[in-house]
CSV table of C-alpha atoms and ligand atoms in Angstrom, one decimal:
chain,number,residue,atom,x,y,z
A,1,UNK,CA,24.1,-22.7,-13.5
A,2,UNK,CA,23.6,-19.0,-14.9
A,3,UNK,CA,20.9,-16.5,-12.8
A,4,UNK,CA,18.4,-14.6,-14.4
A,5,UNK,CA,17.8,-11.7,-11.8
A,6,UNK,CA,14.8,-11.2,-11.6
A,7,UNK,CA,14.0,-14.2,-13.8
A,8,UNK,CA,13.6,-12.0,-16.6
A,9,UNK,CA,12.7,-13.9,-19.8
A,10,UNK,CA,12.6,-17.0,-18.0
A,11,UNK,CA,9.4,-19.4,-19.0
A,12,UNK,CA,9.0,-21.0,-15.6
A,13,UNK,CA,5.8,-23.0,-17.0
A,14,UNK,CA,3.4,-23.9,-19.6
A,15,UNK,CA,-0.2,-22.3,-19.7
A,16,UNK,CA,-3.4,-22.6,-21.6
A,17,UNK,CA,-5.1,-19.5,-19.9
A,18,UNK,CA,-3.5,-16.3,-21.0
A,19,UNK,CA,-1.2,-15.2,-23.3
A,20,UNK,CA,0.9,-12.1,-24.1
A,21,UNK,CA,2.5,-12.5,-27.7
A,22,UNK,CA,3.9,-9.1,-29.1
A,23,UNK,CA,1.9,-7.0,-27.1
A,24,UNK,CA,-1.6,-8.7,-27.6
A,25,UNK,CA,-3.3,-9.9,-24.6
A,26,UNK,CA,-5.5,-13.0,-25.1
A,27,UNK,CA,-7.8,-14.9,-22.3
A,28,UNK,CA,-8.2,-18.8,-24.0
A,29,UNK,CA,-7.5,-17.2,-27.2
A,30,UNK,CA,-10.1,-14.0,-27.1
A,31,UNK,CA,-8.1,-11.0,-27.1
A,32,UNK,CA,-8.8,-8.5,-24.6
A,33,UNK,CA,-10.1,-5.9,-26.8
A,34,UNK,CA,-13.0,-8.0,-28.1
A,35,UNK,CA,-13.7,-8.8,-24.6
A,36,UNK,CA,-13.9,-5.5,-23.2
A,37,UNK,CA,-16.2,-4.8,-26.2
A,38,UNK,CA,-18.4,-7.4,-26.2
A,39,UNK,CA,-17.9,-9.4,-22.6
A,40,UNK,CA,-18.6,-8.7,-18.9
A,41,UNK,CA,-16.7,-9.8,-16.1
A,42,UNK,CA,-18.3,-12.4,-14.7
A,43,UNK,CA,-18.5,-14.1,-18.6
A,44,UNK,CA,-14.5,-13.9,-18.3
A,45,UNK,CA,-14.0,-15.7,-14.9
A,46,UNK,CA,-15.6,-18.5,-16.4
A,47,UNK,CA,-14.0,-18.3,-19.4
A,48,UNK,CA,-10.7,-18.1,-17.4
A,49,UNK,CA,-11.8,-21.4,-15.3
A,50,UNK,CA,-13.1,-23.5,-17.9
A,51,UNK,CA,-11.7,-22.2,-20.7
A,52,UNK,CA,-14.7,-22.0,-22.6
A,53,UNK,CA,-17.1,-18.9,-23.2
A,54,UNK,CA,-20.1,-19.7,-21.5
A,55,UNK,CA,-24.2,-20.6,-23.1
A,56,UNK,CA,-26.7,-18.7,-21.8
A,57,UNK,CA,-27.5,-20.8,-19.4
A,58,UNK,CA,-24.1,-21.4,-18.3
A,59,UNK,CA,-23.8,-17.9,-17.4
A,60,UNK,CA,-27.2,-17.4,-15.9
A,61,UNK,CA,-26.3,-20.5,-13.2
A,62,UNK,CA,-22.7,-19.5,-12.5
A,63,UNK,CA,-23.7,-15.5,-11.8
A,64,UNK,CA,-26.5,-16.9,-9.4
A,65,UNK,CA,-24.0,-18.9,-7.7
A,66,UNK,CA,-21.5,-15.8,-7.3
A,67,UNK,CA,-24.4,-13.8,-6.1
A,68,UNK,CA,-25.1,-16.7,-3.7
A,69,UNK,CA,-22.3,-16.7,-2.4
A,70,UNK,CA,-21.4,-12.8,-2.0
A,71,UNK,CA,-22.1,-12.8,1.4
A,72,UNK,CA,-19.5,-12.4,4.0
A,73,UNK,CA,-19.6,-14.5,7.8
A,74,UNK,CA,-19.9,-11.9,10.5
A,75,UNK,CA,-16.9,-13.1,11.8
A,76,UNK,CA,-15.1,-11.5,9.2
A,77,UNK,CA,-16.2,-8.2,9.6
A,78,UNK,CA,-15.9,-8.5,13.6
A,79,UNK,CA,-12.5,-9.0,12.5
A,80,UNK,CA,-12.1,-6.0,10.6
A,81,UNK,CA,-13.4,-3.8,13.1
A,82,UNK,CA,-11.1,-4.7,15.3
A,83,UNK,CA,-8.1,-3.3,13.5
A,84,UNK,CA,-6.7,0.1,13.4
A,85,UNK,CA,-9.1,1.2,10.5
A,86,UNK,CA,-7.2,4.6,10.2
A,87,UNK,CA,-4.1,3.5,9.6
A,88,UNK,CA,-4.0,0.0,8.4
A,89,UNK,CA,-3.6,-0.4,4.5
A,90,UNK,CA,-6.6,-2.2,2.8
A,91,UNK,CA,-4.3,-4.7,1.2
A,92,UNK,CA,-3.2,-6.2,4.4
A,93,UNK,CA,-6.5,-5.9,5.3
A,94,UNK,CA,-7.9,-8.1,2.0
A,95,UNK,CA,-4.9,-10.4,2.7
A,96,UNK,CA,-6.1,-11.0,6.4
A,97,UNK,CA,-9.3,-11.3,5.6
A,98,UNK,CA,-9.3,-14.0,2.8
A,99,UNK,CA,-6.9,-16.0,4.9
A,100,UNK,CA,-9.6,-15.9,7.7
A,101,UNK,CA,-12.0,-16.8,5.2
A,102,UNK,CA,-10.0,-20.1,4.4
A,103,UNK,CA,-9.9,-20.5,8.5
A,104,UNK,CA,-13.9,-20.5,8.8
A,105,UNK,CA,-14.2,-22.7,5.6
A,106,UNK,CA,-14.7,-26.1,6.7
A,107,UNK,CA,-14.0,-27.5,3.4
A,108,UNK,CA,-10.4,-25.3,3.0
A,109,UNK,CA,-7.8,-28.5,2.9
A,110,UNK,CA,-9.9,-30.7,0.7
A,111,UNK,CA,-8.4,-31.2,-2.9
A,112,UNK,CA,-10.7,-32.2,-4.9
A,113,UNK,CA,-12.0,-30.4,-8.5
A,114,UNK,CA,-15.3,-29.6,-7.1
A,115,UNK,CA,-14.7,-28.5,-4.0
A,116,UNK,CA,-11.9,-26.2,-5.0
A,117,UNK,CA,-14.1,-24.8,-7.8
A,118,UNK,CA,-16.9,-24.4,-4.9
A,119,UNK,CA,-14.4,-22.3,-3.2
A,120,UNK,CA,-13.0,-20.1,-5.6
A,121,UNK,CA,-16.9,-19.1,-6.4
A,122,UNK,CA,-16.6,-18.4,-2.5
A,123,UNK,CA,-13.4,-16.9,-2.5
A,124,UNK,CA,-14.5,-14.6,-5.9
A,125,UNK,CA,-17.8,-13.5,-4.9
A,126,UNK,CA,-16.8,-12.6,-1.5
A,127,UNK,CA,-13.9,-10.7,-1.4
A,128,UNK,CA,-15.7,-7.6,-3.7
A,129,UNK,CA,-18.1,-7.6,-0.1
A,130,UNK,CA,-14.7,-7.3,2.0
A,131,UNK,CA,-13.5,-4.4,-0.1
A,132,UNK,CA,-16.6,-2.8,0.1
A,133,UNK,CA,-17.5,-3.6,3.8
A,134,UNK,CA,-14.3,-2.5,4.8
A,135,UNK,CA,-14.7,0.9,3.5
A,136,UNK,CA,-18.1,1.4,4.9
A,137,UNK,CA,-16.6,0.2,8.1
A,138,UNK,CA,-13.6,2.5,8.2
A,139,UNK,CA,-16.0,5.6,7.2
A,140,UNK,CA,-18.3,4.1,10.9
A,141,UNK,CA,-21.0,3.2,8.6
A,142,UNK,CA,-22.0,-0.8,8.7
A,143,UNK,CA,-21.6,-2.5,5.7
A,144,UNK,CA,-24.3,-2.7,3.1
A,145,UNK,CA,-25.7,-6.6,2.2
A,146,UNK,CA,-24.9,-7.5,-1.6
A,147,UNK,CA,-28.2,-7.2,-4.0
A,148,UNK,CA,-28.9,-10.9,-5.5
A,149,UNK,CA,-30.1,-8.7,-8.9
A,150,UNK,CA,-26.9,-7.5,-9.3
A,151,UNK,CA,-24.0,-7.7,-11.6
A,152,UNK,CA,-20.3,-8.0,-9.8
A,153,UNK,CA,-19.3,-4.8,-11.2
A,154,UNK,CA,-22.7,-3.0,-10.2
A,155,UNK,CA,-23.4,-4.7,-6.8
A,156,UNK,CA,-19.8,-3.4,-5.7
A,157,UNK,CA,-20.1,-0.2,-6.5
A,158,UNK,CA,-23.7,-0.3,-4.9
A,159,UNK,CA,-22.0,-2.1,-1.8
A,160,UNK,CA,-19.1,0.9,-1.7
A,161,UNK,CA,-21.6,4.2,-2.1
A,162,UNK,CA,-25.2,2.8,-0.7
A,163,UNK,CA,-26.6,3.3,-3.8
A,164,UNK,CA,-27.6,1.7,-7.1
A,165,UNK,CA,-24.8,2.9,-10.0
A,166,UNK,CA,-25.7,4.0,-13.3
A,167,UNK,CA,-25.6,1.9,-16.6
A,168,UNK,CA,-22.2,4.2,-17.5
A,169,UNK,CA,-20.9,3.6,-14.3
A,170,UNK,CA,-21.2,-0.5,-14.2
A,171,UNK,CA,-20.3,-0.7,-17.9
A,172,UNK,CA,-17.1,1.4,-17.2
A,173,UNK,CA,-16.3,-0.9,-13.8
A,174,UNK,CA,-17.0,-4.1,-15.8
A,175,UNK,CA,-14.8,-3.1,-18.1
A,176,UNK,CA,-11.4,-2.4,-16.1
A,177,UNK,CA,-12.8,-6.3,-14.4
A,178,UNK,CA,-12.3,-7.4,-17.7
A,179,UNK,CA,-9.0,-6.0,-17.9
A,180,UNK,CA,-7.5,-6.8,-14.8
A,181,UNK,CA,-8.4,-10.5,-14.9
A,182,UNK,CA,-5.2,-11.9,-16.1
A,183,UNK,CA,-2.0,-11.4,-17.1
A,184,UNK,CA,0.0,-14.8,-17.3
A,185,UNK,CA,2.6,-15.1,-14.8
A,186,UNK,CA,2.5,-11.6,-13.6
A,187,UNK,CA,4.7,-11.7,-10.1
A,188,UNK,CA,1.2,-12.1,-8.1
A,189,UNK,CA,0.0,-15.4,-10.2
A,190,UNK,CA,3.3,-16.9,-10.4
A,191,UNK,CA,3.4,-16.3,-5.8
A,192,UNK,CA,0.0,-18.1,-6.1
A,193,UNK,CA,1.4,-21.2,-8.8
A,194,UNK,CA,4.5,-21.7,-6.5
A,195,UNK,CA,2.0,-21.7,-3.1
A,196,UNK,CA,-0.3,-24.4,-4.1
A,197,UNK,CA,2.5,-26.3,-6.1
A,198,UNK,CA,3.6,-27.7,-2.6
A,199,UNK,CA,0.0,-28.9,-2.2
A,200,UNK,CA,-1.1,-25.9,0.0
A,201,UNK,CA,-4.9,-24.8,0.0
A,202,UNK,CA,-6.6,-22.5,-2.7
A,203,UNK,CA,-7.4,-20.3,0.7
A,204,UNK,CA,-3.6,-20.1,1.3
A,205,UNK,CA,-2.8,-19.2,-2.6
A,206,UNK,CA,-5.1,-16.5,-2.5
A,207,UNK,CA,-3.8,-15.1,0.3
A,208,UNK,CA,-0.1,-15.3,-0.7
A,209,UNK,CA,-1.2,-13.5,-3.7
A,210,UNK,CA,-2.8,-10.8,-2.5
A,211,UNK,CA,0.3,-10.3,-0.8
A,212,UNK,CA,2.3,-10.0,-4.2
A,213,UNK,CA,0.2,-7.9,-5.6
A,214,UNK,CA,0.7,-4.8,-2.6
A,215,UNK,CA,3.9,-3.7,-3.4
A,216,UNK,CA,3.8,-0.5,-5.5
A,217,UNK,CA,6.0,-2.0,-8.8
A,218,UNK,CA,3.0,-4.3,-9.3
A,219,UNK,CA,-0.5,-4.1,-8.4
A,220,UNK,CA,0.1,-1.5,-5.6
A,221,UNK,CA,1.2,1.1,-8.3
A,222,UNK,CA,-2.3,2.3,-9.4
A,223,UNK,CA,-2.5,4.0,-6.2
A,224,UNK,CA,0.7,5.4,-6.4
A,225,UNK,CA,-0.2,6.8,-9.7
A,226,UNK,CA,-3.3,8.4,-8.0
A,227,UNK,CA,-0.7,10.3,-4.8
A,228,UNK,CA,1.6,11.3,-7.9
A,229,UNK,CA,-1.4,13.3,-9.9
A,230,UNK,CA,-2.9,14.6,-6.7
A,231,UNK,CA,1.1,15.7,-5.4
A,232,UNK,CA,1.3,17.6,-8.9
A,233,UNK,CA,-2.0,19.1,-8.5
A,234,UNK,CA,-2.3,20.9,-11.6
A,235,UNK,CA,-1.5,20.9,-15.8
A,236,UNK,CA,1.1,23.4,-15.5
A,237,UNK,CA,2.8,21.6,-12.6
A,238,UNK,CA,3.4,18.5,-14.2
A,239,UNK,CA,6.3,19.2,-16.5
A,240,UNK,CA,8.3,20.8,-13.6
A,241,UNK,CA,7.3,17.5,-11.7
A,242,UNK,CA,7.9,14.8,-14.5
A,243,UNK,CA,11.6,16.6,-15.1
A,244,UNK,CA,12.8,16.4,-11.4
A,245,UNK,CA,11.9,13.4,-10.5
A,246,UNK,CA,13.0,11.8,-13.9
A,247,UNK,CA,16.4,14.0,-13.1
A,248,UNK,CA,16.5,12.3,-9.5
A,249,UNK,CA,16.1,8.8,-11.0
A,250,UNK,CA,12.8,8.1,-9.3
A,251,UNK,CA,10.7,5.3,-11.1
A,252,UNK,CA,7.1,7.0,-12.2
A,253,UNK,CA,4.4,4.6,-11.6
A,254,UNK,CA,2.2,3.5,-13.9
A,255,UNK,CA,4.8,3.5,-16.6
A,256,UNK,CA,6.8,0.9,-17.8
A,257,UNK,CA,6.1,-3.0,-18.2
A,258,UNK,CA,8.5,-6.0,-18.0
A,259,UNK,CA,6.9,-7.3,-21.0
A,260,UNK,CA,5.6,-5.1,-22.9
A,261,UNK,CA,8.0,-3.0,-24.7
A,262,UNK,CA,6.0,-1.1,-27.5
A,263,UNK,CA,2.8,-0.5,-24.6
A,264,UNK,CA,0.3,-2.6,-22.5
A,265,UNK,CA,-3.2,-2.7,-24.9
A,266,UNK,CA,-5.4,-2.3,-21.6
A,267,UNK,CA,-4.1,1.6,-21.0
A,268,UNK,CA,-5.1,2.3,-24.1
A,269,UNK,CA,-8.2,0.9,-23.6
A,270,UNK,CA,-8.4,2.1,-20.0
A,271,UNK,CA,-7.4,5.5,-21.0
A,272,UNK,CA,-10.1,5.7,-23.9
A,273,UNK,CA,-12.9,5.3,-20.8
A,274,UNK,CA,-11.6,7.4,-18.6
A,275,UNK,CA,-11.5,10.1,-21.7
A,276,UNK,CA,-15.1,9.3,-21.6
A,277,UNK,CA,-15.6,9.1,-17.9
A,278,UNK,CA,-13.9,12.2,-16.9
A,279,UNK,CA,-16.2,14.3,-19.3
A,280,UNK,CA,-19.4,13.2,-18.1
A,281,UNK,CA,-18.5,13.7,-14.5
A,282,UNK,CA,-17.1,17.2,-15.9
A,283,UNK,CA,-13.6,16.8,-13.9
A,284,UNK,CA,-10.9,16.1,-16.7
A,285,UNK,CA,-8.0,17.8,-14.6
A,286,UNK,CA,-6.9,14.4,-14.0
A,287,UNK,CA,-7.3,12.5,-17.1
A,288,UNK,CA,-5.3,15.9,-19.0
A,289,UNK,CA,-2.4,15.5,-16.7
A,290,UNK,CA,-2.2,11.7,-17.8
A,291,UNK,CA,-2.1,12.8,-20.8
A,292,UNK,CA,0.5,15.2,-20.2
A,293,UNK,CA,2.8,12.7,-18.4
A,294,UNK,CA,2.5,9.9,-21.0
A,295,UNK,CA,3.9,12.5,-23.9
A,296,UNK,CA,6.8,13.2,-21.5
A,297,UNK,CA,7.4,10.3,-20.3
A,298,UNK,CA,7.2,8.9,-23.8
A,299,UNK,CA,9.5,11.8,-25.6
A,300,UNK,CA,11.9,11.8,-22.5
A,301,UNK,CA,12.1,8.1,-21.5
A,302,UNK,CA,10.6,6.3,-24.7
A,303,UNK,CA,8.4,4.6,-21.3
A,304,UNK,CA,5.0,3.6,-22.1
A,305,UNK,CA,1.9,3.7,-19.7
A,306,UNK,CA,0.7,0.3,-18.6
A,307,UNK,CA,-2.7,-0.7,-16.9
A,308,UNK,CA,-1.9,0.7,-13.4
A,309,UNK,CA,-1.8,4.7,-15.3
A,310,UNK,CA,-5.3,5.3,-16.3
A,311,UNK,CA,-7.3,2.6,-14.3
A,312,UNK,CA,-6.3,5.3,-11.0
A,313,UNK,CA,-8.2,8.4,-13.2
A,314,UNK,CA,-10.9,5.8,-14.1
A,315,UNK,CA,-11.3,4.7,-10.7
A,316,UNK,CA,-11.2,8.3,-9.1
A,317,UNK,CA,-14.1,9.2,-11.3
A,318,UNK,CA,-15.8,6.0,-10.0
A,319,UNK,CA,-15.6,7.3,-6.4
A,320,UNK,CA,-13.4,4.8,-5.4
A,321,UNK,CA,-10.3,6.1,-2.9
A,322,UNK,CA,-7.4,5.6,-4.2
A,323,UNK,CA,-6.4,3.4,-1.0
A,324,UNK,CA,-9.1,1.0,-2.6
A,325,UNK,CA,-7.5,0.6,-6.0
A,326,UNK,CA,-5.4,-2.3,-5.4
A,327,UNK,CA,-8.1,-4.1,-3.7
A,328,UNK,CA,-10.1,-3.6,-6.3
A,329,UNK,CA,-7.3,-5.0,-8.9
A,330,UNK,CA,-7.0,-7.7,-6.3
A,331,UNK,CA,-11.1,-8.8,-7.1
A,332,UNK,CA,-10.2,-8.6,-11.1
A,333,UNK,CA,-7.5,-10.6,-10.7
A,334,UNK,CA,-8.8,-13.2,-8.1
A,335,UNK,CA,-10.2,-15.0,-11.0
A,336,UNK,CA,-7.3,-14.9,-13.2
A,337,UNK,CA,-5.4,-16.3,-10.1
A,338,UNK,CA,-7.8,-18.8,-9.5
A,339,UNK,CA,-7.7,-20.2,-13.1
A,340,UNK,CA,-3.9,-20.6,-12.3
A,341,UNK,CA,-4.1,-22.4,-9.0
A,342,UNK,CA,-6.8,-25.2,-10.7
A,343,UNK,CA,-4.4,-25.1,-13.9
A,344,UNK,CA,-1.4,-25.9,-11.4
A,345,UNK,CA,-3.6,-28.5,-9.2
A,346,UNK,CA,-4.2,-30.0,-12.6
A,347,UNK,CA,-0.6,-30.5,-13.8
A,348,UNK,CA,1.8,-29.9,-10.7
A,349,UNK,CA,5.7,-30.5,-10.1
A,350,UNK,CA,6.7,-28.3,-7.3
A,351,UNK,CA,8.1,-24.9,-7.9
A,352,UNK,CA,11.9,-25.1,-6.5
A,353,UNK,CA,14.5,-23.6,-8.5
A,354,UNK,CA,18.0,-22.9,-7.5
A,355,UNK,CA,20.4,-20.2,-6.4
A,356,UNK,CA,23.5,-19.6,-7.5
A,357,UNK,CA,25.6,-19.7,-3.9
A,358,UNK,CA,27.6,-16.4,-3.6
A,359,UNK,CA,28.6,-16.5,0.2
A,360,UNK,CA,31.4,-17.2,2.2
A,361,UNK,CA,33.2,-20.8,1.7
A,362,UNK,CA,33.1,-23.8,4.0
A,363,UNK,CA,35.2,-22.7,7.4
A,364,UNK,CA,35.3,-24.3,10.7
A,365,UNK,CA,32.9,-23.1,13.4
A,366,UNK,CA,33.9,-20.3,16.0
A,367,UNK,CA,34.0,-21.2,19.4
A,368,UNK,CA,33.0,-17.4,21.5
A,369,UNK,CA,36.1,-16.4,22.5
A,370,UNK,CA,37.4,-16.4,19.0
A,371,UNK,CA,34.9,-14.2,17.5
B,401,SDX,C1,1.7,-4.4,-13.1
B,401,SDX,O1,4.0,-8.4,-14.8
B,401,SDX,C2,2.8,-8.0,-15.1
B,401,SDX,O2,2.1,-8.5,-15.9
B,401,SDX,C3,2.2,-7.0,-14.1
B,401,SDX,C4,0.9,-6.4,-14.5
B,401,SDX,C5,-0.2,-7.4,-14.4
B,401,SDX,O3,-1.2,-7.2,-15.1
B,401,SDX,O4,-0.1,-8.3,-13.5
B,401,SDX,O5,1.0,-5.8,-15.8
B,401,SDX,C6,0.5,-5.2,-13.5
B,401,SDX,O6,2.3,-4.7,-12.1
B,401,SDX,C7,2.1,-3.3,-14.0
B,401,SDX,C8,3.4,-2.6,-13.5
B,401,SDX,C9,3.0,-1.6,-12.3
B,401,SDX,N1,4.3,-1.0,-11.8
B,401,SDX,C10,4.6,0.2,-12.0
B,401,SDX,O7,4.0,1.0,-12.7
B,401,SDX,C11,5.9,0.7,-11.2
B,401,SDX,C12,6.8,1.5,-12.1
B,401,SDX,N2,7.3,0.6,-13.1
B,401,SDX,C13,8.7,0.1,-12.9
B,401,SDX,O8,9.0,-0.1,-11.6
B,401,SDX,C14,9.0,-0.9,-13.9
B,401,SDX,O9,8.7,-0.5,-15.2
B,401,SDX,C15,8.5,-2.3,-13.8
B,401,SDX,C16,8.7,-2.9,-12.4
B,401,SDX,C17,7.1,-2.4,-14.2
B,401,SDX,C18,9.2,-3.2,-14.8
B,401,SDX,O10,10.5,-3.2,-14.3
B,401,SDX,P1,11.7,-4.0,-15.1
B,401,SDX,O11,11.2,-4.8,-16.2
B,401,SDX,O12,12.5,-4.6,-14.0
B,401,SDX,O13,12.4,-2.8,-15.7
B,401,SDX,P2,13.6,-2.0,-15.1
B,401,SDX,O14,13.2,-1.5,-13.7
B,401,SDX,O15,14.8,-2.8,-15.2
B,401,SDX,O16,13.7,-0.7,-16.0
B,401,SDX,C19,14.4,-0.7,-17.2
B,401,SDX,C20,14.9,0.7,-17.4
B,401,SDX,C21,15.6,1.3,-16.2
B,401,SDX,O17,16.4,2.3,-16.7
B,401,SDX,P3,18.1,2.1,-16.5
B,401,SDX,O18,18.3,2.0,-15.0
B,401,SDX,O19,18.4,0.8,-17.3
B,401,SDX,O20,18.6,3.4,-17.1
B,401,SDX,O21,13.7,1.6,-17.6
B,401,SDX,C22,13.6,2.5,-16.5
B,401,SDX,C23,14.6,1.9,-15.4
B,401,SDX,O22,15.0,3.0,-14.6
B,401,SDX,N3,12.3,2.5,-16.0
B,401,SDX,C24,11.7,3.5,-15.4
B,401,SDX,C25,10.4,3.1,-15.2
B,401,SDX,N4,10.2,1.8,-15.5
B,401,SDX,C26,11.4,1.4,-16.0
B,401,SDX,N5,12.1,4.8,-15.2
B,401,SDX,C27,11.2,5.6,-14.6
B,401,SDX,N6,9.9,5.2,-14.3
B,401,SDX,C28,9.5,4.0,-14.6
B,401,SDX,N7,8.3,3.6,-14.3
């Protein structure tokens, strides 16, 4: 037996739904860039769940059913408002709330194709209404009822601010969907493949992979990202920053990927709209810091930004608090996890590999007075 901390470079399973081949990102074969381009979000989670782009009409019925089904049972948001709003984080928040969303959903256990696929439109059209109607919650204000005529990207960010968001706005919001859909089997997707490998629910996969996806060297890094350009506060702060903390060994987030060694395509992407972003809202002190950082941390550390760099500068000139960026990587990626759970329902073994014993030998047990 030989261990592979971390199981670095390990192929744990075969998948038909994304793939990262020297640095290019591809969802069913589509590489990301032509889908930011030319896709939206809701045209990629069914692309990631059926593996096909969708017609026209494909697309039409399956955004009506998301929008159907964006609505959120009250008990839910009872829920919420009985937790210590202030101080809570909204990941364990999300996590509580989709697993409560599985304990109201009187179809949660059952295993069949349709009614799993019934539930993840549940599961993906509701939790952008959680985010949302948490934050309106925690600022006292009730949460506001998703439009039907809206997009995913636009009816969240109308759900978030109370107000309808512009065409630049949506498009820009769509966009980091897009990008944040999947990522093969990123340490988030892989929780969710080994949860419903025993058989457990979609509800309970979810829920275990929302979980994942909190700590700050994976999906909860965006936000970290966001406390590290506000700590620095300024351009001519940041190379007295960068320097100590690279002298004092601490990891910067955003930077660095476990697969990708010559950059992750979405920051560039990412970083191209919030270039854009930053200059209509007039506030680039962010996005020139980035900037700033990535030439150090590049010249210094040969490290390369990955998505979790410029999605926080893009998703402060949304209006988004930065407490709310993982949730909102947590919605991208609920489709991308989805696509994984049916793809594992579809072709399961269950996940149990080994460890390589390390502990004391066999010895004879110590009666009290011994010890
Ligand atoms: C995501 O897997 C995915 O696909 C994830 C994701 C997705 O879409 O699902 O892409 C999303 O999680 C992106 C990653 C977000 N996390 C961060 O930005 C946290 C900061 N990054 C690091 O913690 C790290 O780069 C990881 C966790 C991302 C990758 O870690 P690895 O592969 O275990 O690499 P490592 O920690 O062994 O680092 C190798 C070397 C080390 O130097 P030495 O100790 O060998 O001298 O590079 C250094 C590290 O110290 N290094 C960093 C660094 N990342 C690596 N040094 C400073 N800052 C960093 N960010």
């Amino acid at each position: 037996m030989t261990t592979t901390k971390g199981l670095e470079g390990v192929v744990a399973t075969t998948s038909a739904i994304s793939s990262i081949t020297n640095d290019v990102l591809t969802y069913r074969g589509y590489s990301i860039q032509d889908l930011a381009e030319h896709s939206n979000f809701e045209e990629c989670i069914y692309l990631l769940w059926n593996g096909e782009l969708p017609t026209d009409n494909q697309l039409d019925i399956f955004k009506n059913k998301l929008a159907e089904n964006a609505g959120v049972p009250n008990e839910i948001f009872a829920l919420i408002k009985a937790y210590p709003l202030q101080t809570v984080h909204p990941m364990a928040v999300l996590r509580t709330a989709v697993s409560a969303l599985g304990v109201l959903d009187p179809d949660a256990d059952r295993m069949d194709l349709l009614s799993n696929k019934d539930k993840a439109i549940r599961i993906q059209a509701k939790i952008a209404t959680i985010v949302a109607g948490f934050a309106r919650i925690r600022q006292g204000a009730e949460p506001v009822a998703p439009n039907k005529n809206l997009g995913f990207a636009a009816n969240f960010l109308y759900m978030l601010k109370g107000r309808i968001p512009t065409e630049v706005e949506t498009r820009a919001f769509d966009t980091a969907l897009v990008l944040h859909a999947d990522h093969e089997l990123n340490a988030s997707t892989f929780t969710a493949r080994v949860c419903v490998a025993t058989l457990s629910d979609i509800y309970s996969g979810v829920t275990s992979a929302i979980g994942a996806l909190k700590g700050p060297l994976h999906g909860g890094a965006n936000e970290q990202v966001m406390n590290m350009l506000e700590k620095i506060g300024s351009l001519d702060n940041v190379n007295f920053y960068i320097e100590n903390a690279l002298a004092s060994k601490e990891k910067i987030m955003g930077f660095g990927h476990r697969v990708y060694k010559n950059g992750d395509p979405r920051a560039r992407i990412l970083k191209k709209m919030a270039d854009q972003l930053t200059k209509l809202d007039g506030d680039a002190r962010y996005y020139e810091m980035s900037v700033r950082i990535e030439q150090l941390l590049r010249e210094k550390k040969g490290l390369l930004p990955n998505t979790d760099f410029y999605s926080a500068t893009l998703y402060h000139a949304l209006g988004i608090e930065k407490d709310l960026f993982t949730p909102v990587f947590a919605m991208s990626r609920t489709s991308g996890w989805v696509a994984h759970i049916l793809e594992q329902y579809s072709d399961n073994r269950l996940i149990r590999p080994r460890a390589e014993y390390n502990g004391p030998g066999l010895r004879p047990y110590l009666a009290m007075s011994e010890r």
